[in-house]
mmCIF file of C-alpha atoms in Angstrom:
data_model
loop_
_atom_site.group_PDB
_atom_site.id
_atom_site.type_symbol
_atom_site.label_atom_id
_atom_site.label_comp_id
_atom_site.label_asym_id
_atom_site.label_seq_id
_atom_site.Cartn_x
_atom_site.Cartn_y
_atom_site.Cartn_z
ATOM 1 C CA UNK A 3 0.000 0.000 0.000
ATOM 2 C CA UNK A 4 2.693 2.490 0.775
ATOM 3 C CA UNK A 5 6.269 1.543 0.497
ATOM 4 C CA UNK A 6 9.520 4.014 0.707
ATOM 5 C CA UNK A 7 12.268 2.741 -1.048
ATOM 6 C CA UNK A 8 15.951 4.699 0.723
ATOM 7 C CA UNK A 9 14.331 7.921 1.836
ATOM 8 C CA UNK A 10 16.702 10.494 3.108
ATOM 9 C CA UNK A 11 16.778 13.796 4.377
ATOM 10 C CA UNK A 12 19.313 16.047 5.758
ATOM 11 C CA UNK A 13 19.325 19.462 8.080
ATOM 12 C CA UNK A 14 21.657 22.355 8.078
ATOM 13 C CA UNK A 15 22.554 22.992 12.059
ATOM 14 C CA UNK A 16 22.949 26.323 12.701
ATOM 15 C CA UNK A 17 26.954 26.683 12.042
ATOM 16 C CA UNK A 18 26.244 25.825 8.527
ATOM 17 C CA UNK A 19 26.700 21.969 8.903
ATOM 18 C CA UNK A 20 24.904 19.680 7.098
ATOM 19 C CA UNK A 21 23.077 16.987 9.345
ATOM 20 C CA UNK A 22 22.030 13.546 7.802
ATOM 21 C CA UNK A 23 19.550 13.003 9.499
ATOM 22 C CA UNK A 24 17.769 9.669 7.541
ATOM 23 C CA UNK A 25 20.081 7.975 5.324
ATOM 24 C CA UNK A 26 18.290 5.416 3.244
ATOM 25 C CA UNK A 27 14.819 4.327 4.929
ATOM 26 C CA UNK A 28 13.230 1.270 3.614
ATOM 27 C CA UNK A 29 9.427 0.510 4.792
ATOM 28 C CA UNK A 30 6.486 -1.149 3.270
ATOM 29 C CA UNK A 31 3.034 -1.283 4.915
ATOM 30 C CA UNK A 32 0.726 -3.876 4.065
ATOM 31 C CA UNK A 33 -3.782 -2.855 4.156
ATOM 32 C CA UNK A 34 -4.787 -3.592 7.404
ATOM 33 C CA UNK A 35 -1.301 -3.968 9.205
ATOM 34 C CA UNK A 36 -0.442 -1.534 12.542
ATOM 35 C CA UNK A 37 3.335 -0.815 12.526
ATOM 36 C CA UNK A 38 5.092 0.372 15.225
ATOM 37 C CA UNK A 39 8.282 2.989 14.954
ATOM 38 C CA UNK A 40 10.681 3.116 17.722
ATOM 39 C CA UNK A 41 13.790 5.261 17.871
ATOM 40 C CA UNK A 42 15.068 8.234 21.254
ATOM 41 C CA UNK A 43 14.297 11.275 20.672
ATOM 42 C CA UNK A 44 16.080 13.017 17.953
ATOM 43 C CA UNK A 45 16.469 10.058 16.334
ATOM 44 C CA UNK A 46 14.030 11.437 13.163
ATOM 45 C CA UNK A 47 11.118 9.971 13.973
ATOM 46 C CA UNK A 48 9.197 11.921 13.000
ATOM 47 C CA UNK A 49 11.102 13.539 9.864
ATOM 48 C CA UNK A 50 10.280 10.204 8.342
ATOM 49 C CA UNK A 51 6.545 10.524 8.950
ATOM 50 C CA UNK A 52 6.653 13.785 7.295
ATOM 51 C CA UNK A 53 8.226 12.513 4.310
ATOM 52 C CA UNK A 54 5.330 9.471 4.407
ATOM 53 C CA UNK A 55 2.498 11.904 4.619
ATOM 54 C CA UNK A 56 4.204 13.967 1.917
ATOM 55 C CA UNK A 57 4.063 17.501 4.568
ATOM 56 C CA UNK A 58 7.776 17.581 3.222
ATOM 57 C CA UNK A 59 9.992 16.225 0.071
ATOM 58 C CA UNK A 60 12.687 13.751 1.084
ATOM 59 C CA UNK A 61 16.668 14.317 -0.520
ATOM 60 C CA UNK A 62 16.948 10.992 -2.231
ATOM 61 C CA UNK A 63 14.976 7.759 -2.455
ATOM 62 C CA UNK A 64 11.332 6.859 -3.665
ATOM 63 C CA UNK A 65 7.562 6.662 -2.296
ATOM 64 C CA UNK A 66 4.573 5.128 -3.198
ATOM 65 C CA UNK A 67 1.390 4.428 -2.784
ATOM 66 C CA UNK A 68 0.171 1.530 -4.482
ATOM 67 C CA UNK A 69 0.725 1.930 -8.170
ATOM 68 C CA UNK A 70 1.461 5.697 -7.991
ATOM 69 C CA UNK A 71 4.717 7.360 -7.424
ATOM 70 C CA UNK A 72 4.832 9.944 -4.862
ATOM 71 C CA UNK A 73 8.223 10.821 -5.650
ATOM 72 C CA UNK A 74 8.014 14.004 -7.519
ATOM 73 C CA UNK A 75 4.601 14.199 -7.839
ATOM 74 C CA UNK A 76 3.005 17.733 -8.202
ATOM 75 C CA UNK A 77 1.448 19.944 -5.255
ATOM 76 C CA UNK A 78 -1.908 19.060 -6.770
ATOM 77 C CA UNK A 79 -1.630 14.994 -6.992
ATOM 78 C CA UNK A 80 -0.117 15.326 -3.246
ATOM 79 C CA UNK A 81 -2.816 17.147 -2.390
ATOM 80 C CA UNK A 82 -5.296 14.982 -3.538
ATOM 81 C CA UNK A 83 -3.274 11.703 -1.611
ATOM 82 C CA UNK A 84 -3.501 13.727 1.644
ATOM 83 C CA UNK A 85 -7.203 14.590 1.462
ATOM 84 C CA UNK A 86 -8.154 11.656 0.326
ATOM 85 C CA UNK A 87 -6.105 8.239 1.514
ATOM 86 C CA UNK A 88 -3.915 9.891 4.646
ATOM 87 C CA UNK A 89 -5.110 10.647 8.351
ATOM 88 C CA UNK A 90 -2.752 12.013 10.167
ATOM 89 C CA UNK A 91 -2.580 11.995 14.241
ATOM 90 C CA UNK A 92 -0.453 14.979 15.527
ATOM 91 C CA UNK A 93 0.956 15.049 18.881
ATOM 92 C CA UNK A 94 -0.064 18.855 18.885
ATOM 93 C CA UNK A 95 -3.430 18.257 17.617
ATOM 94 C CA UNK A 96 -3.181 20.915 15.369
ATOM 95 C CA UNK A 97 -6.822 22.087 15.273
ATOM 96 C CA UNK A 98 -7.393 25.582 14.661
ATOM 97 C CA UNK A 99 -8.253 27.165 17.458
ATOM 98 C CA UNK A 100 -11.093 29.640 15.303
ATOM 99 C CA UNK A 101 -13.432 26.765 14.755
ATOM 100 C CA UNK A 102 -15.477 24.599 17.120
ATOM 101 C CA UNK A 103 -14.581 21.318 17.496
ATOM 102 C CA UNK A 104 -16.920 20.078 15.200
ATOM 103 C CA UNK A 105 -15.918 22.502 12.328
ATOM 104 C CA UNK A 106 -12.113 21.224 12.874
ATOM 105 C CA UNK A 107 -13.378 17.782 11.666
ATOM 106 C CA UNK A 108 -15.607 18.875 8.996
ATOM 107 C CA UNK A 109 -13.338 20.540 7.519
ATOM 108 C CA UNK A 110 -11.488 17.355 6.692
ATOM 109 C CA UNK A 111 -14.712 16.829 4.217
ATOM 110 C CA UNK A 112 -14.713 20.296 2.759
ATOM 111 C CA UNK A 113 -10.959 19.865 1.836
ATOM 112 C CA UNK A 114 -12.008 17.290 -0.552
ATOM 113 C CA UNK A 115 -15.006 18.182 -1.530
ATOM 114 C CA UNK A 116 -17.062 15.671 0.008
ATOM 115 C CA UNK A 117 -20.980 15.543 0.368
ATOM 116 C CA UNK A 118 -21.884 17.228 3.356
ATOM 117 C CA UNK A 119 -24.739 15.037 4.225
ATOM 118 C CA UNK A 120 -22.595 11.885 4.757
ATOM 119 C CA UNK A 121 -20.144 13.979 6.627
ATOM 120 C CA UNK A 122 -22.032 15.133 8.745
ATOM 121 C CA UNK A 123 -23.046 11.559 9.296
ATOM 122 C CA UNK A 124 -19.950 10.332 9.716
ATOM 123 C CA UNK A 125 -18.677 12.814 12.183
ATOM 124 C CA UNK A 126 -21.587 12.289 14.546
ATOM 125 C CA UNK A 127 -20.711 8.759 14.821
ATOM 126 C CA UNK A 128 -16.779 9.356 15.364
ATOM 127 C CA UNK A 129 -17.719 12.002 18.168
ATOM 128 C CA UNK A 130 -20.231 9.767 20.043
ATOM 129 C CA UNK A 131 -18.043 6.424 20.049
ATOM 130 C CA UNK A 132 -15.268 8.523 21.196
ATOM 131 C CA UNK A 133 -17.944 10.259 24.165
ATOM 132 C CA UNK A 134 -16.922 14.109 22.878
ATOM 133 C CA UNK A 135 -20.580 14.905 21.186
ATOM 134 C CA UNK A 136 -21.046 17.282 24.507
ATOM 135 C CA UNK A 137 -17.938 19.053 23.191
ATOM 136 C CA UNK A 138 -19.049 19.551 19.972
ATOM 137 C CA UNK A 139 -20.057 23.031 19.947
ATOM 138 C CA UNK A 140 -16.922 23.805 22.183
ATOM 139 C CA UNK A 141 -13.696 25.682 20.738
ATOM 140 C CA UNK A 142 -10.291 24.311 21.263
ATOM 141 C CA UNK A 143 -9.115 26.041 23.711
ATOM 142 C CA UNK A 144 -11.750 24.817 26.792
ATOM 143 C CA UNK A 145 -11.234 21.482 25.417
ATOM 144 C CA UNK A 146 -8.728 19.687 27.869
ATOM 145 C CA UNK A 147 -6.020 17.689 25.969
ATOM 146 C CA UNK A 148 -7.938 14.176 25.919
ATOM 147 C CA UNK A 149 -10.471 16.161 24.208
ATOM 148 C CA UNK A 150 -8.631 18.105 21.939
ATOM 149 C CA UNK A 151 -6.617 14.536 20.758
ATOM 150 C CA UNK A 152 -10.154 12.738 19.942
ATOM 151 C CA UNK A 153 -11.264 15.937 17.890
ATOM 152 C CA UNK A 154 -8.350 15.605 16.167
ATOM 153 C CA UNK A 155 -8.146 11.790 15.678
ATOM 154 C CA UNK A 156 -11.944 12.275 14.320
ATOM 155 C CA UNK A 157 -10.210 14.987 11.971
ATOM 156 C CA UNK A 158 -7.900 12.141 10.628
ATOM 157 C CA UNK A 159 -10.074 9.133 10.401
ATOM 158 C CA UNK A 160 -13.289 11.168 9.130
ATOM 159 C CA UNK A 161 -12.560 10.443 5.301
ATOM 160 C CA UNK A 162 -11.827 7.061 5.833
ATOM 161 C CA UNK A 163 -8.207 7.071 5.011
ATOM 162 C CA UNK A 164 -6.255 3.968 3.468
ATOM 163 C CA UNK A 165 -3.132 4.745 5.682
ATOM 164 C CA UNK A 166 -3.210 6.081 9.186
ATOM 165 C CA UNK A 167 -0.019 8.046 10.566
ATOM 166 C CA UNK A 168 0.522 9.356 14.256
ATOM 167 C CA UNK A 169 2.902 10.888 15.794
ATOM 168 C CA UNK A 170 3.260 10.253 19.548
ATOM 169 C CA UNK A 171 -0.051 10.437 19.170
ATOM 170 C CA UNK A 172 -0.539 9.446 23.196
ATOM 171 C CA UNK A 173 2.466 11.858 24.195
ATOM 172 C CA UNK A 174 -0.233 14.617 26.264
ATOM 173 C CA UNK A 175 -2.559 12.104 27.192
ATOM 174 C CA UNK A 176 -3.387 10.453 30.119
ATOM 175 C CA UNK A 177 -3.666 6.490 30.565
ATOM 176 C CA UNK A 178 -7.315 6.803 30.040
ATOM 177 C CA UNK A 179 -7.731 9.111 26.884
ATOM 178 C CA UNK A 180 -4.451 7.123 25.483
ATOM 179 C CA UNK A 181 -6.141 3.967 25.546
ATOM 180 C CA UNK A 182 -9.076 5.341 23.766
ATOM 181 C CA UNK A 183 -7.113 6.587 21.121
ATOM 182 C CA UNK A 184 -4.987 3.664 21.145
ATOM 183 C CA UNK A 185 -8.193 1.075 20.780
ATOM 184 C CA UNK A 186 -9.867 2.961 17.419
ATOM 185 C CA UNK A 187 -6.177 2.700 16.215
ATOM 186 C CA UNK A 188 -5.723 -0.499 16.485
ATOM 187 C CA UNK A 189 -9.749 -1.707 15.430
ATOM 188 C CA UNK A 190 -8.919 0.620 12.001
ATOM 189 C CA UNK A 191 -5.678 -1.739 11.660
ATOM 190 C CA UNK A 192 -7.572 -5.335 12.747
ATOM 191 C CA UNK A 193 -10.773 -4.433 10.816
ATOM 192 C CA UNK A 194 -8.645 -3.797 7.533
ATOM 193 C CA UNK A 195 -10.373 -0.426 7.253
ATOM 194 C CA UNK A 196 -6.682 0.976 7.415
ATOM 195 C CA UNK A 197 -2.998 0.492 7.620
ATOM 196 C CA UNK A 198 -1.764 2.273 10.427
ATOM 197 C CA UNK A 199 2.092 3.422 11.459
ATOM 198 C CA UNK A 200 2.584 4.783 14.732
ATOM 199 C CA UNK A 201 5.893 6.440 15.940
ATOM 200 C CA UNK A 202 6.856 6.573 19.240
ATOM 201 C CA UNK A 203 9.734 6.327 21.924
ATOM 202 C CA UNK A 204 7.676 4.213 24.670
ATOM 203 C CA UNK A 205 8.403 0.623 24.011
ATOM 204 C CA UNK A 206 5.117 -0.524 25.672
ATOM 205 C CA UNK A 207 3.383 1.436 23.001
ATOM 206 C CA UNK A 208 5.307 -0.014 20.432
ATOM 207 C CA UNK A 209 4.760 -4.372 22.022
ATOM 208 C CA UNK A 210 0.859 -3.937 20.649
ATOM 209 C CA UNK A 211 1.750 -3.418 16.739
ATOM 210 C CA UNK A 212 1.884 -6.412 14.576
ATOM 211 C CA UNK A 213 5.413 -5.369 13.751
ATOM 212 C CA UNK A 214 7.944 -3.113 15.456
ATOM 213 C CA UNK A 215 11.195 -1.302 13.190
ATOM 214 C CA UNK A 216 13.445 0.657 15.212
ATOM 215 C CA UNK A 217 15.271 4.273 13.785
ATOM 216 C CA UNK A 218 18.994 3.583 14.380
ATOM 217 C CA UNK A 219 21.647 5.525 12.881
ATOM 218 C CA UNK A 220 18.928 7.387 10.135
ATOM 219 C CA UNK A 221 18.004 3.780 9.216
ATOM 220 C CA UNK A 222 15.238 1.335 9.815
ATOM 221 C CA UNK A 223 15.838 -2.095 11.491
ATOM 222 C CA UNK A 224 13.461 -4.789 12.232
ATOM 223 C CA UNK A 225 12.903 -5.816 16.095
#
């Protein structure tokens, strides 16, 4: 479904020296598989998730998705691959803090054009199976951060994307609203409704993915 074939990327510090910081990244990620992405802090975690959900261009190497090359492809077909087949789970959240909760998700469907009656639909499932429908109306900021994270994971999922990708997406959270967000990850991955790749630095995280690669030296290694 998505595969990166030697993905790098490199940084220029601040005294003009030029930091490699992934140096040839192979992954593939199979419909309906959860992955799990280990590496310390620093170690480009999640550099390589950027370059996966195409929010920046990697310096060398390949990416698809299926059939279609992602490598080079123009603002317009990325665009379209974001809206359309990617959720992704910030660790910030990321909603805007001008719209209500519920406009934050919606405006997943508006970015692609889609009906607004099924939407809407969709949306009021996603917010009562993860208990926020109270908090609809509600703007980011009095939302506490296990509320803010569901608003955003509805955000991600609300298109049905192919491929899920979250980063530290339990980092804020407490045990409670982690294993919420946790569980829907891991029923998109088991139901085949999505692959999903999660990238984090707590091991225990990492033990309930079907398959764990740790970020070692700007590389990926298998557990």
């Amino acid at each position: 479904m998505l595969r990166a074939v030697g993905l790098r990327k490199t940084f220029r510090g601040p005294d003009g020296r030029v930091i490699e910081v992934l140096r040839g990244c192979d992954l593939t990620l199979a419909p309906g598989e959860h992955v799990a992405v280990v590496g310390r802090s620093g170690s480009g975690k999640s550099t390589l998730l950027n370059l996966l959900g195409c929010l920046d261009r990697a310096d060398g190497g390949e990416l698809w998705f299926g059939d279609a090359a992602l490598t080079g492809a123009g603002r317009r077909a990325l665009a379209h691959f974001r809206g359309h087949q990617l959720g992704f789970v910030f660790q910030a959240f990321n909603l805007i803090p001008s719209l209500t909760a519920w406009e934050n998700v919606l405006l997943a469907a508006r970015y692609v054009g889609r009906d607004r009656t099924p939407a809407t639909r969709a949306a009021t499932a996603l917010f009562e199976r993860l208990g926020i429908a109270e908090r609809k109306g509600h703007y980011p900021p009095a939302l506490s951060g296990g509320e803010q994270q569901r608003v955003a994971f509805c955000r991600a999922v609300l298109n049905d994307p192919a491929v899920l990708l979250a980063d530290e997406p339990t980092g804020n959270l407490d045990d409670d609203n982690a294993r919420v967000i946790l569980d829907e990850l891991r029923s998109r991955a088991r139901t085949g409704r999505a692959a999903v790749l999660l990238v984090t630095h707590n091991a225990d995280l990492a033990r309930a993915a079907d398959r764990v690669l740790y970020l070692e030296d700007g590389r990926l290694v298998a557990a």
